[in-house]
RNA sequence: GGGCGGUUAGCUCAGCUGGUUAGAGCGCCUGCCUUACAAGCAGGAGGUCCACAGUUCGAGUCUGUGACCGCCCACCA
């Protein structure tokens, strides 16, 4: 590996090479461990990739999600876990079907014309061509998933498992079929679940319509509705039994206008006396409440719409009209007959299809449902008992809230693309046979005149099973024993109910017997939404969508990953700001140049062992210090990652690498590196040890650049195929060195003080000046021992120690540990200096007053913990000294 | 109608079980092309922690109320 690295880091040249290498070498493939093997003894960490839709393109949300997952997986792997990350894609029923229908439409064909079988073949072709986009992008981004375990939700084995689940739930009485009000999308022509309906505030109208009372000419009852067209299906008018306005109409009937159908007035709590006139039309086939009321009162159900939202033959003169055309015509006709009592503006929530935004129609329809309560009860318990822990924990509230108000789940879809329901209808006796494999005779009458149910299952039905089906369920596999339950789920809150909740319900139900517990995962980390720099939600219509691949090509994957990680603090959305990414590109460049620096000296020295481990006992202050710092922040990074504080972890490494390792350590050791070959070799080997540790620490966050430099350090003969397979620094206690850290901090403070003085006195950069220092003997010795470091980094020539206070020397600095003054002829800018001192003084005096007030308070002295009181007393002593010295300095200026 | 979250420097955000002087990055100002890095180095300015009330010896942190912003859920005709 050549060491003549380019001056500026060019991620593009490097990343593609490593991304391909990781996949080619199958570095992250996890074989099922053989019993008794080493792997079988490793602790296991399993993560399931939330399967992207085959129709999807990678967006920033994915990239955040994948970055977090990859950091955790690389970290766990490096911590010695058998870390398995399983990727796959979801067949995405409606979305994919829409995509292919659109393609067909462009060719002038409809799916109906093509026929079911041919259409499904088209979808498979489409999926072959376009379905792998996101996973390919993931490969480019270096996700450390096991590509040999990639699945697709329509794979044969997964489909078999879906059938098995359906049959078992049916046998257990948890799946039923029936005619109920469902959300119907007239464009997709299918039922959809409650979750697939998005509610939007809609400024609509409330129409008040007079229904004539039968047999009492001139008498009307006024009802109000937002959907007048549904009146065609009215089979009653309800009034509240307690509403005195209608006592005289109890038991009477009304004439449904336009159709002239006589319908009863019923007494039902459905009618709220407070709303409108207190009377409500009842349309059991087109409203969930009315449906229930209909059952209570044995009302007929008249469905007046077809599957495309057109009025059907039950709509009399309106048959064939679209629902909104019919509305207009009905309103017109009512007006014409003088039956309109009024129209009011009325804002209400309208339901739209999540996929196509068509207004959803509540409609009576025969569908398959899951009886959800028993599953939900167990799923609630799992979280209550902390068998599953949410981070941030607040999401458990949202989860409970939804779970406790859950309705039965409509799982059938009138689509062609998906898992077909394993039920066969008998043309002779009408019995429905549910079976694991294609039935050829009715289970009741034995007739062979049977046809399979034409519906398919909700996409989320199959994805809800993934935590166990990907490991081979229903077979009793070793994979299930070893990898189930998965350890963690990282996902966005937008699919908390769609997917997370369903996995919990189904996992708990079907894996009840599993020895390691039935829950599908032990932890759920919910991440935030990625917004644009203006905090707007990214959306195609707004045109503010950032393509992760484009951003990545501009700044490098590592920089984008680091941006996302450093902003991923729990609970708040991420406003993705490219200026931040620019900063992390600079960070990558910094790392790169630190490596160049190391290699440059290596070449000069003509060889050193960069990978020989810790070369010797650290024998200089800076070595003891940086070793201590590395281990201390390693401990802290590990703790942050345990809590999914990606931001903390990233920031900790960042400030260590840049602010301590580069800014101080590398600067300090420069003379050693340019000294004798032997000194340089020793310094280099120690430097390399620290550098290599920092690279390992950083590698889950920035896998590419760390891999590149790590390999370069090993000169083409690394002990392992990848830094990703090395051990993660844990922070070893015995390398922590409080004394070295304290001593370095004194030297740093001294150096910064002098630099500060120089800047203030405007000393020419090239001019070195002597300094005087007043401090205790310990600090004097420390400064003496590290004289050359001080002189060089503070641009100083000559250090004189004095016992006298330097506070009144022109251009001096006072700290609690030392006083320092520049020996320099330049006139001090008295006005500026005096202003600065006054400002300092005011602050110090404020602090002193505050501290003394507290110390004068008996309550404080008795109630505050001793260390706080002691600390405050110490502060007062120091403040007094500083104030005195500042006053002296101020006096000296006059 | 229910539920949840946010408000800290010009911008984007940290701030752990209340404890001594509230931090970072970017931006801004000043000076440096110092042979790893100008995507850099050194120094600096900048905050009534949304408001009010309360608990406490002590509140950015806990409680309550309000304001503003945002999100989720919901079968009000």
PDB file of N, CA, C and O (backbone and C1' of nucleotides) in Angstrom, chain A residues 202-209 222-228 274-281 327 331 340-348, chain B residues 76-77:
ATOM      1  N   UNK A 202     -61.232  18.827   6.198  1.00  0.00           N
ATOM      2  CA  UNK A 202     -61.831  19.140   4.910  1.00  0.00           C
ATOM      3  C   UNK A 202     -62.971  20.129   5.110  1.00  0.00           C
ATOM      4  O   UNK A 202     -63.901  19.874   5.877  1.00  0.00           O
ATOM      5  N   UNK A 203     -62.900  21.266   4.449  1.00  0.00           N
ATOM      6  CA  UNK A 203     -63.965  22.253   4.595  1.00  0.00           C
ATOM      7  C   UNK A 203     -65.136  21.881   3.703  1.00  0.00           C
ATOM      8  O   UNK A 203     -65.193  22.284   2.541  1.00  0.00           O
ATOM      9  N   UNK A 204     -66.047  21.090   4.233  1.00  0.00           N
ATOM     10  CA  UNK A 204     -67.163  20.605   3.428  1.00  0.00           C
ATOM     11  C   UNK A 204     -68.464  21.290   3.813  1.00  0.00           C
ATOM     12  O   UNK A 204     -68.471  22.370   4.388  1.00  0.00           O
ATOM     13  N   UNK A 205     -69.554  20.652   3.453  1.00  0.00           N
ATOM     14  CA  UNK A 205     -70.890  21.210   3.730  1.00  0.00           C
ATOM     15  C   UNK A 205     -71.687  20.199   4.539  1.00  0.00           C
ATOM     16  O   UNK A 205     -71.493  18.985   4.397  1.00  0.00           O
ATOM     17  N   UNK A 206     -72.573  20.751   5.323  1.00  0.00           N
ATOM     18  CA  UNK A 206     -73.538  19.909   6.014  1.00  0.00           C
ATOM     19  C   UNK A 206     -74.911  20.236   5.419  1.00  0.00           C
ATOM     20  O   UNK A 206     -75.362  21.381   5.476  1.00  0.00           O
ATOM     21  N   UNK A 207     -75.501  19.213   4.808  1.00  0.00           N
ATOM     22  CA  UNK A 207     -76.763  19.427   4.111  1.00  0.00           C
ATOM     23  C   UNK A 207     -77.921  19.004   5.001  1.00  0.00           C
ATOM     24  O   UNK A 207     -77.901  17.897   5.552  1.00  0.00           O
ATOM     25  N   UNK A 208     -78.905  19.901   5.120  1.00  0.00           N
ATOM     26  CA  UNK A 208     -80.087  19.560   5.921  1.00  0.00           C
ATOM     27  C   UNK A 208     -81.234  19.268   4.981  1.00  0.00           C
ATOM     28  O   UNK A 208     -81.585  20.093   4.121  1.00  0.00           O
ATOM     29  N   UNK A 209     -81.805  18.091   5.179  1.00  0.00           N
ATOM     30  CA  UNK A 209     -82.797  17.607   4.221  1.00  0.00           C
ATOM     31  C   UNK A 209     -84.085  17.248   4.959  1.00  0.00           C
ATOM     32  O   UNK A 209     -84.038  16.668   6.039  1.00  0.00           O
ATOM     33  N   UNK A 222     -86.321  16.797   9.788  1.00  0.00           N
ATOM     34  CA  UNK A 222     -85.127  17.270   9.101  1.00  0.00           C
ATOM     35  C   UNK A 222     -83.886  16.531   9.599  1.00  0.00           C
ATOM     36  O   UNK A 222     -83.662  16.439  10.801  1.00  0.00           O
ATOM     37  N   UNK A 223     -83.133  16.025   8.666  1.00  0.00           N
ATOM     38  CA  UNK A 223     -81.903  15.343   9.027  1.00  0.00           C
ATOM     39  C   UNK A 223     -80.731  16.121   8.427  1.00  0.00           C
ATOM     40  O   UNK A 223     -80.921  16.968   7.561  1.00  0.00           O
ATOM     41  N   UNK A 224     -79.528  15.832   8.921  1.00  0.00           N
ATOM     42  CA  UNK A 224     -78.345  16.494   8.381  1.00  0.00           C
ATOM     43  C   UNK A 224     -77.333  15.446   7.933  1.00  0.00           C
ATOM     44  O   UNK A 224     -77.196  14.400   8.560  1.00  0.00           O
ATOM     45  N   UNK A 225     -76.673  15.723   6.830  1.00  0.00           N
ATOM     46  CA  UNK A 225     -75.673  14.764   6.343  1.00  0.00           C
ATOM     47  C   UNK A 225     -74.578  15.485   5.562  1.00  0.00           C
ATOM     48  O   UNK A 225     -74.822  16.549   4.990  1.00  0.00           O
ATOM     49  N   UNK A 226     -73.387  14.917   5.557  1.00  0.00           N
ATOM     50  CA  UNK A 226     -72.315  15.447   4.716  1.00  0.00           C
ATOM     51  C   UNK A 226     -72.242  14.677   3.412  1.00  0.00           C
ATOM     52  O   UNK A 226     -71.543  15.087   2.495  1.00  0.00           O
ATOM     53  N   UNK A 227     -72.912  13.532   3.396  1.00  0.00           N
ATOM     54  CA  UNK A 227     -72.866  12.702   2.180  1.00  0.00           C
ATOM     55  C   UNK A 227     -74.289  12.402   1.716  1.00  0.00           C
ATOM     56  O   UNK A 227     -74.800  11.298   1.913  1.00  0.00           O
ATOM     57  N   UNK A 228     -74.943  13.387   1.080  1.00  0.00           N
ATOM     58  CA  UNK A 228     -76.354  13.212   0.719  1.00  0.00           C
ATOM     59  C   UNK A 228     -76.609  12.009  -0.189  1.00  0.00           C
ATOM     60  O   UNK A 228     -77.676  11.404  -0.111  1.00  0.00           O
ATOM     61  N   UNK A 274     -78.047  17.062  20.678  1.00  0.00           N
ATOM     62  CA  UNK A 274     -77.288  18.309  20.612  1.00  0.00           C
ATOM     63  C   UNK A 274     -76.898  18.669  19.183  1.00  0.00           C
ATOM     64  O   UNK A 274     -76.569  19.799  18.890  1.00  0.00           O
ATOM     65  N   UNK A 275     -76.843  17.663  18.318  1.00  0.00           N
ATOM     66  CA  UNK A 275     -76.330  17.920  16.973  1.00  0.00           C
ATOM     67  C   UNK A 275     -77.469  18.163  15.993  1.00  0.00           C
ATOM     68  O   UNK A 275     -78.418  17.394  15.909  1.00  0.00           O
ATOM     69  N   UNK A 276     -77.336  19.239  15.233  1.00  0.00           N
ATOM     70  CA  UNK A 276     -78.296  19.540  14.174  1.00  0.00           C
ATOM     71  C   UNK A 276     -79.727  19.529  14.713  1.00  0.00           C
ATOM     72  O   UNK A 276     -80.018  20.092  15.767  1.00  0.00           O
ATOM     73  N   UNK A 277     -80.589  18.833  13.992  1.00  0.00           N
ATOM     74  CA  UNK A 277     -81.986  18.793  14.392  1.00  0.00           C
ATOM     75  C   UNK A 277     -82.231  17.694  15.423  1.00  0.00           C
ATOM     76  O   UNK A 277     -83.322  17.579  15.963  1.00  0.00           O
ATOM     77  N   UNK A 278     -81.225  16.862  15.634  1.00  0.00           N
ATOM     78  CA  UNK A 278     -81.401  15.758  16.575  1.00  0.00           C
ATOM     79  C   UNK A 278     -81.905  14.492  15.897  1.00  0.00           C
ATOM     80  O   UNK A 278     -82.016  13.450  16.528  1.00  0.00           O
ATOM     81  N   UNK A 279     -82.183  14.596  14.611  1.00  0.00           N
ATOM     82  CA  UNK A 279     -82.610  13.402  13.875  1.00  0.00           C
ATOM     83  C   UNK A 279     -81.520  13.030  12.881  1.00  0.00           C
ATOM     84  O   UNK A 279     -80.899  13.903  12.282  1.00  0.00           O
ATOM     85  N   UNK A 280     -81.296  11.753  12.707  1.00  0.00           N
ATOM     86  CA  UNK A 280     -80.209  11.332  11.834  1.00  0.00           C
ATOM     87  C   UNK A 280     -80.687  10.231  10.893  1.00  0.00           C
ATOM     88  O   UNK A 280     -81.443   9.342  11.292  1.00  0.00           O
ATOM     89  N   UNK A 281     -80.265  10.328   9.651  1.00  0.00           N
ATOM     90  CA  UNK A 281     -80.584   9.271   8.686  1.00  0.00           C
ATOM     91  C   UNK A 281     -79.730   8.049   8.980  1.00  0.00           C
ATOM     92  O   UNK A 281     -78.596   8.197   9.446  1.00  0.00           O
ATOM     93  N   UNK A 327     -74.332  13.114  -6.046  1.00  0.00           N
ATOM     94  CA  UNK A 327     -74.569  14.078  -4.965  1.00  0.00           C
ATOM     95  C   UNK A 327     -75.160  15.373  -5.540  1.00  0.00           C
ATOM     96  O   UNK A 327     -76.169  15.872  -5.057  1.00  0.00           O
ATOM     97  N   UNK A 331     -78.909  16.753  -4.804  1.00  0.00           N
ATOM     98  CA  UNK A 331     -79.124  18.056  -4.175  1.00  0.00           C
ATOM     99  C   UNK A 331     -80.033  18.923  -5.042  1.00  0.00           C
ATOM    100  O   UNK A 331     -80.940  19.592  -4.555  1.00  0.00           O
ATOM    101  N   UNK A 340     -84.878  20.815   0.601  1.00  0.00           N
ATOM    102  CA  UNK A 340     -83.629  21.275   1.217  1.00  0.00           C
ATOM    103  C   UNK A 340     -83.950  22.269   2.317  1.00  0.00           C
ATOM    104  O   UNK A 340     -84.599  23.292   2.075  1.00  0.00           O
ATOM    105  N   UNK A 341     -83.470  21.951   3.526  1.00  0.00           N
ATOM    106  CA  UNK A 341     -83.751  22.854   4.649  1.00  0.00           C
ATOM    107  C   UNK A 341     -82.600  23.810   4.906  1.00  0.00           C
ATOM    108  O   UNK A 341     -82.704  24.753   5.654  1.00  0.00           O
ATOM    109  N   UNK A 342     -81.475  23.536   4.297  1.00  0.00           N
ATOM    110  CA  UNK A 342     -80.334  24.435   4.501  1.00  0.00           C
ATOM    111  C   UNK A 342     -79.012  23.764   4.203  1.00  0.00           C
ATOM    112  O   UNK A 342     -78.926  22.536   4.144  1.00  0.00           O
ATOM    113  N   UNK A 343     -78.024  24.587   3.952  1.00  0.00           N
ATOM    114  CA  UNK A 343     -76.671  24.078   3.722  1.00  0.00           C
ATOM    115  C   UNK A 343     -75.726  24.891   4.590  1.00  0.00           C
ATOM    116  O   UNK A 343     -75.758  26.126   4.546  1.00  0.00           O
ATOM    117  N   UNK A 344     -74.948  24.232   5.386  1.00  0.00           N
ATOM    118  CA  UNK A 344     -74.005  24.946   6.257  1.00  0.00           C
ATOM    119  C   UNK A 344     -72.584  24.529   5.932  1.00  0.00           C
ATOM    120  O   UNK A 344     -72.327  23.382   5.546  1.00  0.00           O
ATOM    121  N   UNK A 345     -71.652  25.475   6.109  1.00  0.00           N
ATOM    122  CA  UNK A 345     -70.240  25.093   6.009  1.00  0.00           C
ATOM    123  C   UNK A 345     -69.918  24.196   7.181  1.00  0.00           C
ATOM    124  O   UNK A 345     -70.351  24.436   8.303  1.00  0.00           O
ATOM    125  N   UNK A 346     -69.179  23.197   6.925  1.00  0.00           N
ATOM    126  CA  UNK A 346     -68.897  22.235   7.990  1.00  0.00           C
ATOM    127  C   UNK A 346     -67.523  21.609   7.763  1.00  0.00           C
ATOM    128  O   UNK A 346     -67.279  20.987   6.728  1.00  0.00           O
ATOM    129  N   UNK A 347     -66.636  21.852   8.698  1.00  0.00           N
ATOM    130  CA  UNK A 347     -65.293  21.291   8.566  1.00  0.00           C
ATOM    131  C   UNK A 347     -65.255  19.933   9.254  1.00  0.00           C
ATOM    132  O   UNK A 347     -65.662  19.811  10.402  1.00  0.00           O
ATOM    133  N   UNK A 348     -64.850  18.943   8.533  1.00  0.00           N
ATOM    134  CA  UNK A 348     -64.759  17.621   9.156  1.00  0.00           C
ATOM    135  C   UNK A 348     -63.579  16.855   8.567  1.00  0.00           C
ATOM    136  O   UNK A 348     -62.967  17.277   7.583  1.00  0.00           O
TER     137      UNK A 348
ATOM    138  P     C B  76     -65.274  10.499  13.809  1.00  0.00           P
ATOM    139  O5'   C B  76     -65.832  11.818  13.161  1.00  0.00           O
ATOM    140  C5'   C B  76     -66.609  12.749  13.939  1.00  0.00           C
ATOM    141  C4'   C B  76     -68.025  12.336  13.953  1.00  0.00           C
ATOM    142  C3'   C B  76     -68.996  13.364  13.386  1.00  0.00           C
ATOM    143  O3'   C B  76     -69.272  13.158  12.030  1.00  0.00           O
ATOM    144  C1'   C B  76     -69.563  12.911  15.615  1.00  0.00           C
ATOM    145  P     A B  77     -69.085  14.424  11.083  1.00  0.00           P
ATOM    146  O5'   A B  77     -70.324  14.469  10.071  1.00  0.00           O
ATOM    147  C5'   A B  77     -71.648  14.483  10.562  1.00  0.00           C
ATOM    148  C4'   A B  77     -72.186  13.073  10.493  1.00  0.00           C
ATOM    149  C3'   A B  77     -73.132  12.840   9.319  1.00  0.00           C
ATOM    150  O3'   A B  77     -73.013  11.483   8.889  1.00  0.00           O
ATOM    151  C1'   A B  77     -74.319  12.716  11.385  1.00  0.00           C
TER     152        A B  77
END
